[in-house]
Short mmCIF file of C-alpha atoms in Angstrom, two decimals:
data_model
loop_
_atom_site.label_atom_id
_atom_site.label_comp_id
_atom_site.label_asym_id
_atom_site.label_seq_id
_atom_site.Cartn_x
_atom_site.Cartn_y
_atom_site.Cartn_z
CA MET A 287 -1.42 -43.14 -16.61
CA LEU A 288 -4.89 -42.49 -16.61
CA VAL A 289 -6.91 -43.20 -13.46
CA ARG A 290 -10.44 -44.74 -13.75
CA ILE A 291 -12.34 -44.21 -10.72
CA SER A 292 -16.16 -43.84 -10.11
CA PHE A 293 -15.11 -40.56 -8.23
CA ILE A 294 -14.66 -40.23 -4.63
CA GLN A 295 -17.37 -42.43 -3.14
CA LYS A 296 -18.46 -42.40 0.55
CA GLY A 297 -20.54 -39.29 0.36
CA VAL A 298 -17.97 -36.92 -1.21
CA THR A 299 -19.92 -36.37 -4.45
CA LYS A 300 -20.61 -37.97 -7.84
CA ILE A 301 -19.97 -36.11 -10.92
CA SER A 302 -22.44 -36.15 -13.52
CA GLY A 303 -21.81 -34.99 -17.06
CA ILE A 304 -18.62 -35.47 -19.30
CA GLY A 305 -15.59 -33.56 -18.84
CA LYS A 306 -15.71 -30.19 -20.64
CA SER A 307 -19.61 -30.24 -20.58
CA LEU A 308 -19.30 -29.82 -16.98
CA THR A 309 -19.67 -25.94 -16.23
CA THR A 310 -17.05 -24.33 -14.14
CA PRO A 311 -19.86 -23.43 -11.40
CA ASN A 312 -20.63 -26.96 -11.02
CA LEU A 313 -17.14 -28.20 -10.98
CA VAL A 314 -16.37 -25.52 -8.13
CA LYS A 315 -19.34 -26.69 -6.29
CA SER A 316 -18.13 -30.33 -6.36
CA ILE A 317 -14.74 -29.24 -5.05
CA ILE A 318 -16.45 -27.24 -2.26
CA VAL A 319 -18.40 -30.39 -1.12
CA PHE A 320 -14.92 -32.35 -1.27
CA CYS A 321 -13.57 -29.67 0.71
CA GLU A 322 -15.91 -29.72 3.56
CA MET A 323 -15.84 -33.55 3.59
CA LEU A 324 -11.92 -33.33 4.00
CA CYS A 325 -12.03 -30.66 6.81
CA GLY A 326 -15.06 -32.24 8.41
CA ARG A 327 -16.97 -29.03 8.86
CA LYS A 328 -19.70 -27.21 6.95
CA LEU A 329 -18.32 -23.86 5.92
CA PHE A 330 -20.39 -20.42 6.71
CA PRO A 331 -21.83 -18.95 3.71
CA TYR A 332 -19.06 -16.07 3.70
CA GLN A 333 -16.40 -18.83 3.70
CA VAL A 334 -18.12 -20.48 0.76
CA GLN A 335 -18.03 -17.55 -1.16
CA PHE A 336 -14.55 -16.83 -0.55
CA ALA A 337 -13.50 -20.41 -1.33
CA LYS A 338 -15.47 -20.45 -4.58
CA ARG A 339 -13.69 -17.29 -5.76
CA ILE A 340 -10.45 -19.09 -5.06
CA VAL A 341 -11.37 -22.14 -6.90
CA THR A 342 -12.77 -20.42 -9.88
CA ALA A 343 -9.57 -18.39 -10.26
CA VAL A 344 -7.50 -21.60 -10.10
CA LEU A 345 -9.70 -23.43 -12.65
CA GLU A 346 -9.79 -20.49 -14.96
CA ASN A 347 -6.20 -19.53 -14.56
CA ASP A 348 -7.13 -16.09 -13.55
CA GLU A 349 -4.23 -13.61 -13.72
CA ASN A 350 -6.00 -11.29 -11.27
CA THR A 351 -4.90 -11.10 -7.58
CA ILE A 352 -7.68 -12.37 -5.26
CA THR A 353 -7.77 -10.11 -1.91
CA ALA A 354 -9.95 -10.62 1.22
CA LEU A 355 -10.30 -8.38 4.31
CA MET A 356 -11.85 -10.39 7.01
CA ALA A 357 -12.74 -9.63 10.70
CA ARG A 358 -10.32 -11.14 13.22
CA GLN A 359 -10.84 -14.89 14.19
CA CYS A 360 -13.50 -15.29 11.71
CA GLY A 361 -12.25 -18.32 9.83
CA LYS A 362 -10.18 -16.75 7.05
CA SER A 363 -6.98 -18.97 7.71
CA PHE A 364 -9.38 -21.87 8.17
CA THR A 365 -11.27 -21.21 4.97
CA VAL A 366 -7.76 -20.88 2.81
CA SER A 367 -6.43 -23.94 4.58
CA ALA A 368 -9.34 -26.23 3.84
CA ILE A 369 -9.68 -25.21 0.11
CA SER A 370 -6.06 -25.32 -0.40
CA SER A 371 -5.86 -28.93 1.22
CA ALA A 372 -8.65 -29.91 -1.00
CA LEU A 373 -7.17 -28.40 -4.34
CA MET A 374 -3.79 -30.13 -3.95
CA ILE A 375 -5.50 -33.52 -3.39
CA ILE A 376 -8.46 -33.35 -6.03
CA LEU A 377 -7.14 -31.56 -8.86
CA PRO A 378 -4.27 -33.80 -9.83
CA ILE A 379 -6.75 -36.77 -9.39
CA MET A 380 -9.23 -34.93 -11.70
CA ALA A 381 -6.64 -33.93 -14.18
CA ASN A 382 -5.66 -37.42 -14.87
CA MET A 383 -9.23 -38.94 -15.22
CA PRO A 384 -10.34 -39.79 -18.68
CA LEU A 385 -13.31 -37.70 -18.21
CA PHE A 386 -11.30 -34.67 -17.76
CA TYR A 387 -7.98 -35.53 -19.66
CA ASP A 388 -8.62 -32.85 -22.49
CA ASP A 389 -10.04 -30.23 -20.18
CA LYS A 390 -7.67 -27.27 -20.23
CA ARG A 391 -8.93 -26.18 -16.80
CA LEU A 392 -7.07 -29.11 -15.16
CA GLN A 393 -4.30 -29.89 -17.70
CA MET A 394 -1.79 -27.95 -15.57
CA PHE A 395 -2.35 -30.17 -12.65
CA ARG A 396 -1.54 -33.66 -14.28
CA ASN A 397 1.97 -33.80 -12.61
CA GLY A 398 0.44 -32.37 -8.95
CA MET A 399 -0.08 -28.95 -7.61
CA LYS A 400 2.52 -26.82 -5.94
CA MET A 401 1.70 -24.03 -3.49
CA GLY A 402 3.43 -21.44 -1.30
CA ILE A 403 2.49 -19.86 2.03
CA TYR A 404 4.00 -16.68 3.05
CA ALA A 405 3.54 -14.31 6.07
CA PRO A 406 5.59 -11.63 7.97
CA ALA A 407 7.02 -14.35 10.16
CA LEU A 408 7.48 -18.08 9.82
CA SER A 409 5.33 -18.80 12.72
CA GLN A 410 2.35 -16.75 11.03
CA ALA A 411 2.86 -18.77 7.73
CA GLN A 412 2.76 -21.85 9.87
CA ILE A 413 -0.98 -21.22 10.98
CA ILE A 414 -2.29 -22.13 7.61
CA PHE A 415 0.39 -24.59 6.96
CA ASN A 416 -0.27 -26.52 10.17
CA ASN A 417 -4.12 -26.37 9.48
CA ILE A 418 -3.31 -28.18 6.14
CA LYS A 419 -1.06 -30.87 7.80
CA ASP A 420 -4.02 -31.37 10.34
CA PHE A 421 -6.58 -31.81 7.66
CA ILE A 422 -4.47 -34.46 5.66
CA SER A 423 -3.25 -36.17 8.64
CA SER A 424 -6.51 -36.42 10.61
CA GLN A 425 -8.40 -39.88 10.60
CA ARG A 426 -10.80 -38.22 8.09
CA GLY A 427 -7.94 -37.29 5.83
CA THR A 428 -6.10 -40.38 6.09
CA ASP A 429 -9.14 -42.57 5.26
CA ILE A 430 -9.63 -40.53 1.96
CA LEU A 431 -5.83 -40.49 0.96
CA SER A 432 -5.42 -44.23 1.84
CA SER A 433 -8.51 -45.28 -0.05
CA GLU A 434 -7.96 -47.56 -3.26
CA GLU A 435 -9.17 -44.66 -5.51
CA PHE A 436 -6.68 -42.14 -4.19
CA ASN A 437 -3.79 -44.13 -2.93
CA ILE A 438 -1.89 -41.09 -1.55
CA SER A 439 0.77 -41.33 0.86
CA LEU A 440 2.92 -38.69 2.68
CA ASP A 441 6.49 -37.98 1.72
CA THR A 442 7.86 -35.04 3.30
CA PHE A 443 6.16 -34.07 6.33
CA ASN A 444 7.91 -31.37 8.33
CA GLY A 445 7.73 -27.91 9.91
CA ASN A 446 7.73 -26.13 6.57
CA LYS A 447 6.96 -28.52 3.75
CA VAL A 448 4.51 -31.33 3.09
CA THR A 449 4.77 -33.61 0.09
CA LEU A 450 1.94 -35.86 -1.17
CA VAL A 451 2.75 -38.73 -3.45
CA PHE A 452 0.13 -40.08 -5.72
CA ASN A 453 1.15 -43.61 -6.01
CA ASN A 454 -1.30 -44.54 -8.78
CA LEU A 455 0.10 -41.66 -10.81
CA GLY A 456 3.59 -41.31 -10.11
CA ILE A 457 3.14 -37.67 -9.26
CA LYS A 458 3.49 -35.25 -6.16
CA SER A 459 1.76 -32.27 -4.66
CA SER A 460 3.37 -30.04 -2.33
CA VAL A 461 2.88 -27.01 0.12
CA THR A 462 5.75 -25.06 1.46
CA CYS A 463 5.71 -22.13 3.94
CA PHE A 464 8.03 -19.16 4.28
CA SER A 465 8.86 -16.24 6.26
CA ALA A 466 8.48 -13.01 4.30
CA SER A 467 10.64 -10.94 6.57
CA GLU A 468 12.97 -8.40 5.23
CA THR A 469 15.83 -10.31 6.03
CA ALA A 470 14.46 -13.70 4.69
CA ASN A 471 16.07 -15.26 1.57
CA ILE A 472 12.90 -16.63 -0.30
CA GLU A 473 14.14 -16.32 -4.09
CA GLY A 474 13.13 -19.34 -5.97
CA GLY A 475 9.98 -21.67 -6.09
CA SER A 476 7.36 -21.87 -8.57
CA TRP A 477 3.84 -22.16 -7.62
CA HIS A 478 0.45 -22.91 -8.95
CA LEU A 479 -1.03 -20.95 -6.05
CA TYR A 480 0.49 -18.70 -3.35
CA ILE A 481 -1.15 -17.38 -0.17
CA CYS A 482 0.13 -14.18 1.73
CA ASP A 483 -1.29 -14.21 5.30
CA GLU A 484 -1.30 -11.07 7.24
CA ALA A 485 -0.30 -9.26 3.94
CA GLN A 486 -0.76 -5.91 5.43
CA ASP A 487 2.59 -6.34 7.29
CA ILE A 488 4.58 -7.60 4.29
CA SER A 489 6.91 -5.04 2.68
CA ASN A 490 6.28 -3.86 -0.94
CA TYR A 491 9.76 -4.81 -1.84
CA LYS A 492 9.72 -8.37 -0.47
CA TYR A 493 6.32 -9.02 -2.21
CA ARG A 494 7.23 -7.58 -5.55
CA LYS A 495 10.70 -8.77 -5.78
CA SER A 496 10.39 -12.18 -4.12
CA ILE A 497 6.99 -13.32 -3.75
CA PHE A 498 4.94 -12.14 -6.87
CA PRO A 499 7.33 -13.60 -9.52
CA THR A 500 6.84 -17.26 -8.14
CA VAL A 501 3.67 -17.79 -10.04
CA SER A 502 4.94 -16.40 -13.36
CA PHE A 503 5.61 -19.80 -15.06
CA TYR A 504 1.96 -21.11 -14.51
CA ASN A 505 0.23 -17.90 -14.22
CA GLY A 506 -0.58 -19.03 -10.83
CA THR A 507 -3.36 -17.92 -8.52
CA LYS A 508 -2.38 -15.05 -5.90
CA ILE A 509 -4.28 -14.92 -2.87
CA LEU A 510 -3.75 -12.07 -0.36
CA ILE A 511 -5.56 -11.97 3.04
CA GLY A 512 -5.36 -9.71 6.12
CA THR A 513 -6.75 -6.97 8.18
CA PRO A 514 -6.45 -3.26 7.97
CA SER A 515 -3.42 -1.27 9.39
CA ILE A 516 -2.18 2.25 9.63
CA LYS A 517 0.10 2.29 6.80
CA LYS A 518 -0.42 1.39 3.08
CA ASN A 519 1.41 -1.30 1.10
CA PHE A 520 0.66 -3.51 -1.95
CA PHE A 521 -2.10 -5.13 -0.19
CA TYR A 522 -4.13 -2.04 0.28
CA ASP A 523 -3.20 -0.88 -3.20
CA THR A 524 -4.45 -4.14 -4.78
CA ILE A 525 -7.48 -4.01 -2.92
CA MET A 526 -8.10 -0.38 -4.37
CA LEU A 527 -7.21 -1.88 -7.76
CA ASN A 528 -9.66 -4.69 -7.42
CA GLU A 529 -12.53 -2.42 -6.35
CA GLN A 530 -12.04 0.21 -9.04
CA GLU A 531 -11.75 -2.44 -11.75
CA PHE A 532 -15.20 -4.19 -10.60
CA LYS A 533 -16.72 -0.64 -10.18
CA GLU A 534 -15.70 0.22 -13.81
CA LYS A 535 -16.85 -3.19 -14.91
CA LYS A 536 -13.31 -3.98 -16.16
CA VAL A 537 -13.63 -7.51 -14.65
CA PRO A 538 -16.99 -9.50 -14.65
CA VAL A 539 -16.59 -10.76 -10.85
CA LYS A 540 -15.25 -9.26 -7.66
CA ASN A 541 -11.79 -9.87 -7.05
CA HIS A 542 -11.99 -8.33 -3.40
CA LEU A 543 -14.01 -10.03 -0.72
CA GLU A 544 -14.85 -8.13 2.52
CA TYR A 545 -16.35 -9.70 5.43
CA ASP A 546 -16.56 -7.27 8.78
CA CYS A 547 -17.72 -8.46 12.13
CA ASP A 548 -21.52 -7.71 11.21
CA VAL A 549 -21.49 -10.21 8.46
CA ILE A 550 -19.78 -12.81 10.60
CA MET A 551 -22.26 -12.26 13.47
CA SER A 552 -25.16 -12.92 11.40
CA TYR A 553 -23.89 -16.44 10.76
CA ASN A 554 -22.05 -17.09 14.04
CA PRO A 555 -23.95 -16.36 17.45
CA ARG A 556 -20.77 -17.35 19.29
CA TYR A 557 -18.64 -14.87 17.39
CA ALA A 558 -21.43 -12.23 18.20
CA LYS A 559 -20.78 -12.78 21.92
CA THR A 560 -17.04 -12.01 21.42
CA VAL A 561 -17.81 -8.95 19.45
CA ASP A 562 -20.14 -7.78 22.19
CA ALA A 563 -17.47 -8.17 24.72
CA ALA A 564 -14.84 -6.53 22.49
CA LYS A 565 -17.15 -3.39 22.18
CA ARG A 566 -17.28 -3.15 26.12
CA VAL A 567 -13.58 -3.60 26.58
CA MET A 568 -11.89 -1.77 23.70
CA GLY A 569 -14.78 0.58 23.07
CA GLU A 570 -16.91 0.47 19.69
CA ASN A 571 -15.20 3.41 18.36
CA SER A 572 -11.61 2.54 19.41
CA ASP A 573 -8.79 2.15 16.95
CA GLU A 574 -8.32 -1.52 17.80
CA PHE A 575 -11.96 -2.49 17.38
CA LEU A 576 -12.30 -0.50 14.11
CA MET A 577 -9.35 -2.03 12.63
CA ASN A 578 -9.83 -5.71 13.80
CA TYR A 579 -13.58 -5.88 13.55
CA LYS A 580 -14.93 -3.22 11.30
CA LEU A 581 -12.10 -3.38 8.81
CA LYS A 582 -11.22 0.31 8.78
CA TRP A 583 -7.88 1.58 7.64
CA LEU A 584 -6.58 4.36 9.99
CA PHE A 585 -3.99 5.91 7.85
CA GLN A 586 -4.06 9.06 10.00
CA PHE A 587 -2.04 7.27 12.61
CA GLY A 588 0.56 5.97 10.15
CA MET A 589 0.56 7.91 6.75
CA PHE A 590 1.89 11.49 6.71
CA ILE A 591 -0.41 12.59 3.70
CA ASN A 592 -4.12 12.18 3.01
CA ALA A 593 -3.96 10.89 -0.46
CA GLU A 594 -7.61 11.57 -1.33
CA THR A 595 -7.02 15.40 -0.54
CA PHE A 596 -3.47 15.57 -1.79
CA THR A 597 -4.44 14.41 -5.29
CA GLN A 598 -7.20 16.62 -5.73
CA GLU A 599 -7.87 20.35 -6.27
CA PRO A 600 -6.91 22.82 -4.81
CA ILE A 601 -3.59 21.03 -3.80
CA ALA A 602 -3.09 19.44 -7.23
CA MET A 603 -3.80 22.10 -9.86
CA GLY A 604 -5.33 20.29 -12.75
CA ASN A 605 -4.97 23.24 -15.03
CA ALA A 606 -1.43 24.23 -14.17
CA GLY A 607 1.75 23.01 -15.76
CA ARG A 608 5.34 23.32 -15.01
CA LEU A 609 7.32 26.47 -15.59
CA HIS A 610 11.00 25.98 -16.66
CA GLU A 611 11.62 29.50 -16.23
CA CYS A 612 9.85 32.35 -14.30
CA LYS A 613 10.65 36.06 -13.59
CA GLU A 614 8.28 35.99 -10.53
CA THR A 615 9.70 35.94 -7.10
CA CYS A 616 10.58 32.20 -6.28
CA ILE A 617 11.69 30.47 -3.27
CA VAL A 618 13.80 27.11 -3.76
CA GLY A 619 14.28 24.00 -1.55
CA ILE A 620 17.11 21.52 -2.09
CA ASP A 621 17.35 17.97 -0.73
CA VAL A 622 20.94 17.03 -1.21
CA GLY A 623 21.15 13.34 -2.05
CA LYS A 624 23.23 10.74 -0.14
CA ALA A 625 24.07 7.19 -0.95
CA GLN A 626 21.42 5.79 -3.05
CA ASP A 627 19.26 9.06 -2.77
CA SER A 628 19.02 11.77 -5.38
CA THR A 629 19.52 15.48 -5.22
CA VAL A 630 16.01 17.25 -5.77
CA VAL A 631 15.53 20.79 -6.39
CA THR A 632 11.96 22.21 -5.90
CA VAL A 633 11.00 25.85 -7.13
CA GLY A 634 7.88 27.57 -5.89
CA ILE A 635 6.23 30.91 -6.21
CA PRO A 636 4.81 32.28 -2.99
CA ASP A 637 1.55 34.39 -2.90
CA TYR A 638 1.27 36.85 -0.04
CA SER A 639 -1.87 38.40 -1.36
CA HIS A 640 -4.36 35.99 0.19
CA PRO A 641 -2.96 35.21 3.80
CA ILE A 642 -4.91 32.43 5.52
CA VAL A 643 -5.70 33.15 9.33
CA LEU A 644 -5.68 29.92 10.92
CA GLU A 645 -6.13 31.18 14.37
CA LYS A 646 -6.87 34.70 15.78
CA SER A 647 -4.78 35.89 18.62
CA LYS A 648 -6.25 36.39 21.86
CA GLU A 649 -3.54 38.32 23.07
CA ALA A 650 -2.94 42.04 22.33
CA ASP A 651 0.73 41.79 21.73
CA ALA A 652 0.62 38.51 19.83
CA GLU A 653 0.32 37.82 15.97
CA ASP A 654 -2.47 35.77 14.24
CA TYR A 655 -1.41 32.35 13.11
CA VAL A 656 -1.27 33.10 9.43
CA LEU A 657 -0.08 31.04 6.43
CA TYR A 658 0.38 31.96 2.72
CA ASP A 659 -0.04 30.25 -0.34
CA ILE A 660 2.92 28.71 -2.15
CA LYS A 661 2.69 26.56 -5.39
CA ILE A 662 5.40 24.48 -6.98
CA ILE A 663 6.44 25.40 -10.59
CA ASP A 664 9.17 22.85 -11.41
CA TRP A 665 11.40 20.17 -10.11
CA LYS A 666 14.83 18.91 -11.04
CA GLU A 667 16.34 15.73 -10.13
CA MET A 668 20.05 14.77 -10.21
CA VAL A 669 21.05 11.28 -9.68
CA GLY A 670 24.40 9.97 -8.36
CA ASP A 671 27.14 11.18 -6.21
CA ASN A 672 29.08 13.20 -8.66
CA TYR A 673 28.53 16.62 -6.68
CA GLU A 674 30.99 18.69 -8.96
CA GLU A 675 28.90 18.05 -11.99
CA GLN A 676 25.55 18.38 -9.88
CA PHE A 677 26.92 21.73 -8.69
CA TYR A 678 27.40 23.39 -12.26
CA ALA A 679 24.03 21.77 -13.32
CA LEU A 680 22.43 23.44 -10.20
CA ILE A 681 24.00 26.86 -11.01
CA ASP A 682 22.65 26.71 -14.66
CA TYR A 683 19.16 25.46 -13.67
CA LEU A 684 18.64 28.10 -10.95
CA LYS A 685 19.53 30.92 -13.52
CA ASN A 686 16.06 30.35 -15.23
CA PHE A 687 14.41 31.75 -12.08
CA ASN A 688 14.08 34.85 -9.98
CA VAL A 689 15.22 33.29 -6.78
CA LYS A 690 14.71 35.34 -3.65
CA LEU A 691 15.81 32.77 -1.09
CA CYS A 692 17.17 29.06 -1.26
CA MET A 693 16.68 26.70 1.72
CA ILE A 694 19.22 23.68 1.24
CA ASP A 695 19.94 20.44 3.09
CA GLY A 696 23.14 21.43 5.22
CA THR A 697 23.77 17.79 6.53
CA GLY A 698 26.90 16.02 5.65
CA VAL A 699 27.73 16.38 1.96
CA GLY A 700 25.12 19.03 1.83
CA SER A 701 27.33 21.49 3.84
CA PRO A 702 30.15 22.28 1.48
CA ILE A 703 27.64 22.54 -1.55
CA ALA A 704 25.58 25.08 0.41
CA ASP A 705 28.73 27.06 1.34
CA ARG A 706 29.95 26.78 -2.44
CA LEU A 707 26.32 27.70 -3.91
CA ALA A 708 26.36 30.76 -1.62
CA ALA A 709 29.48 32.19 -3.05
CA HIS A 710 28.14 31.85 -6.53
CA VAL A 711 24.67 33.38 -6.26
CA ASP A 712 23.20 36.85 -5.36
CA PHE A 713 20.33 35.43 -3.30
CA PRO A 714 20.54 34.10 0.42
CA VAL A 715 21.41 30.26 0.60
CA ILE A 716 20.48 29.16 4.01
CA PRO A 717 21.43 25.53 5.08
CA PHE A 718 19.10 23.41 7.13
CA VAL A 719 20.75 20.73 9.15
CA PHE A 720 18.70 17.66 9.46
CA THR A 721 18.39 16.13 13.11
CA GLN A 722 15.42 14.41 14.54
CA PRO A 723 14.25 17.83 16.34
CA SER A 724 14.70 19.85 13.30
CA LYS A 725 13.03 17.39 11.03
CA SER A 726 10.14 17.23 13.33
CA MET A 727 9.60 20.91 13.06
CA LEU A 728 10.06 21.13 9.40
CA MET A 729 7.60 18.37 8.83
CA LYS A 730 4.92 19.61 11.12
CA TYR A 731 5.20 22.95 9.45
CA PHE A 732 4.98 21.41 6.02
CA ASN A 733 1.84 19.59 7.32
CA ALA A 734 0.24 22.64 8.32
CA TYR A 735 0.62 23.92 4.89
CA ILE A 736 -0.84 20.73 3.25
CA ASN A 737 -3.78 20.54 5.70
CA SER A 738 -4.75 24.08 4.98
CA ASN A 739 -4.66 23.74 1.31
CA CYS A 740 -1.90 26.40 1.15
CA PHE A 741 0.44 24.18 -0.65
CA HIS A 742 -0.20 23.36 -4.29
CA TYR A 743 1.59 21.74 -7.09
CA PRO A 744 1.06 21.52 -11.03
CA ALA A 745 -0.95 18.48 -12.21
CA ASN A 746 -2.27 19.06 -15.71
CA ALA A 747 -2.23 16.14 -18.21
CA GLU A 748 1.05 17.10 -19.65
CA THR A 749 2.94 17.37 -16.20
CA GLN A 750 1.44 14.20 -14.97
CA GLU A 751 3.15 12.17 -17.73
CA THR A 752 6.75 13.46 -16.53
CA ILE A 753 8.97 11.29 -14.22
CA GLU A 754 9.36 14.21 -11.82
CA PHE A 755 5.62 14.48 -11.19
CA LYS A 756 5.30 10.64 -10.81
CA LYS A 757 8.17 10.48 -8.39
CA PHE A 758 7.05 13.57 -6.43
CA GLN A 759 3.53 12.23 -5.90
CA GLU A 760 4.59 8.71 -5.35
CA GLN A 761 7.13 9.67 -2.68
CA CYS A 762 4.73 12.07 -0.88
CA LEU A 763 1.75 9.48 -0.64
CA GLU A 764 4.17 6.85 0.52
CA LEU A 765 5.55 9.07 3.37
CA THR A 766 5.05 7.13 6.79
CA LYS A 767 4.75 8.94 10.15
CA ASP A 768 5.39 8.20 13.75
CA TYR A 769 6.07 9.79 17.06
CA LYS A 770 8.98 9.63 19.46
CA GLY A 771 7.70 11.72 22.36
CA ASP A 772 6.76 14.92 20.82
CA LYS A 773 8.98 14.52 17.91
CA LEU A 774 7.12 13.84 14.62
CA ILE A 775 9.13 11.24 12.65
CA VAL A 776 8.37 11.27 8.83
CA ALA A 777 10.14 8.98 6.27
CA ALA A 778 10.01 6.89 3.40
CA PRO A 779 8.93 3.28 3.97
CA LYS A 780 11.80 1.20 5.37
CA GLU A 781 12.47 -0.82 2.42
CA ARG A 782 14.72 -0.94 -0.61
CA ASN A 783 14.34 1.62 -3.39
CA LYS A 784 12.08 3.95 -1.30
CA HIS A 785 12.95 7.47 -1.21
CA ASP A 786 11.69 10.73 0.45
CA ASP A 787 13.86 13.24 -1.72
CA TYR A 788 10.90 15.16 -3.24
CA PRO A 789 8.84 15.72 -0.34
CA PHE A 790 11.77 16.98 1.82
CA SER A 791 12.79 19.19 -1.04
CA ALA A 792 9.26 20.68 -1.24
CA ALA A 793 9.23 20.97 2.68
CA LEU A 794 12.33 22.93 2.69
CA MET A 795 10.92 25.01 0.02
CA VAL A 796 7.80 25.73 2.32
CA TRP A 797 10.07 26.38 5.29
CA GLY A 798 11.86 29.10 3.21
CA LEU A 799 8.71 31.13 3.65
CA LYS A 800 9.69 31.49 7.43
CA HIS A 801 12.97 33.13 6.30
CA GLU A 802 11.17 35.42 3.61
CA LEU A 803 8.72 36.70 6.18
CA GLY A 804 11.46 37.35 8.75
CA ASP A 805 9.82 34.89 11.25
CA ILE A 806 13.16 33.08 12.25
CA GLU A 807 15.02 33.33 15.55
CA THR A 808 18.68 32.69 15.96
CA LEU A 809 19.18 30.16 18.74
CA ASP A 810 22.49 30.37 20.78
CA SER A 811 22.53 26.66 21.64
CA ASN A 812 20.95 23.87 19.58
CA GLU A 813 22.28 20.73 18.18
CA PHE A 814 21.08 21.30 14.88
CA ILE A 815 22.16 25.00 14.43
CA GLN A 816 25.35 26.00 12.81
CA LYS A 817 25.76 29.59 13.97
CA ASP A 818 28.82 30.26 12.11
CA ARG A 819 27.00 29.64 8.79
CA ASN A 820 23.80 31.43 9.71
CA ALA A 821 21.55 28.23 9.69
CA PHE A 822 18.43 29.41 11.36
CA VAL A 823 15.45 27.24 12.51
CA HIS A 824 12.19 28.13 13.94
CA ARG A 825 11.31 27.62 17.62
CA GLY A 826 7.55 27.07 17.28
CA ARG A 827 6.70 31.01 17.19
CA ARG A 828 3.45 31.82 15.49
CA LEU A 829 3.67 32.55 11.95
CA ARG A 830 3.79 36.03 10.84
CA ARG A 831 4.62 38.40 8.03
CA LEU A 832 7.13 41.14 8.91
CA GLY A 833 8.15 44.32 6.95
CA ARG A 834 5.35 43.85 4.17
#
């Protein structure tokens, strides 16, 4: 049924032009005017820019994801709430007007518009959701919806869903909010538009598995908003992708919008007062101020590896490829897979000819703090829990290298594998039992090598195409870190299908240098030492090279 209306009288706007001849920018501008009338407030210029980008993406059925970083309490939730409310009302009305009936920008909304709102917790998703409820149930909203031209009534109106019934058209629009926590069951739903609020705190798995597919049928609009964090996830990755594509001119418009406190203060003097107070209370260079107001990602507090340095020379050797056999002295690290993990073997070549003195000793009888270069030459991954098959595959693989020493995960199922391997080879096989203290020392030592550019891996074009390289780099860059007391906790993100087999295998290889150099103490009593199997660990002594 076509609706014949003069179009939203009483100061909303009057559309001139005929359907398809109305340009998208003019159509967007008219919708923004309606949005401001519905919410009863004139948007700030930065809010208008963000709202326009959303409306344009909806009308053009843009497949790109729109991201926005905005300083705390600057009105990002208000902006998204206001424009979403306007869209779910006005687009179905316009789509059924004779003026626009053949307009491809609007045809998708003839039967209404469906939207989903997600956040790490339901209470967070309800912030935008409740704003939408407030807009459409306010006196201003009620006057618009109940007008003769609109004739829209409320159907469902509860804590997580609102449904609008277009009585003149026999169609409905709806908005539903959800928790995107790890335990939430949010499979299902099909949206023209979804919003992820506080996207920095939603897990990669939940977003990619449960949320992203919900717009597939309509190629719906995807909106991610939030503030910086200390850890990376899909939100940061999407921001980087948007910025890169715009910089490389792969897209004609910006899909990432960013407004720090300086932008907000230039339009809102009351906000400026709060920011000045925050500077005094928190400190202008404090972590909290930098993340909340200056939009700085502080990965040094949450990510184990600096992606920028780890993926460049000299750590990533762009001219070096993998070696599947080698007669030079090699050190091997093996992380034994458990449950859903893989067994990963990392082979590296140490270089003792160029010692790196990190710290000169100030005491006559103490050694300098010295590191030596080591470069990975190959990886081998074995999937599954058939350890009998893996054992023989491992023996055959190691025959290709001149192995001087092998460090192996001696925890759980790794213990008998280590014993069995030691009985079949002519080089030392040293088990390393993973506990919180031992892992802390292992990863601190690994970190020292990475930060000193003493750790290297092959990264030529051919190597980068291999699945082992991709998994190694991905797992390393996703490692998170935390501290419990003085213990460094390094692990893969706590989500499904995330692993840390490759980086721990590499760390064990690096730890093998300590044994090769003779810089190991046996400890008489320690929870992670197996004395009867000669599993040695380091107690923090300075690195040194003995007997060379």
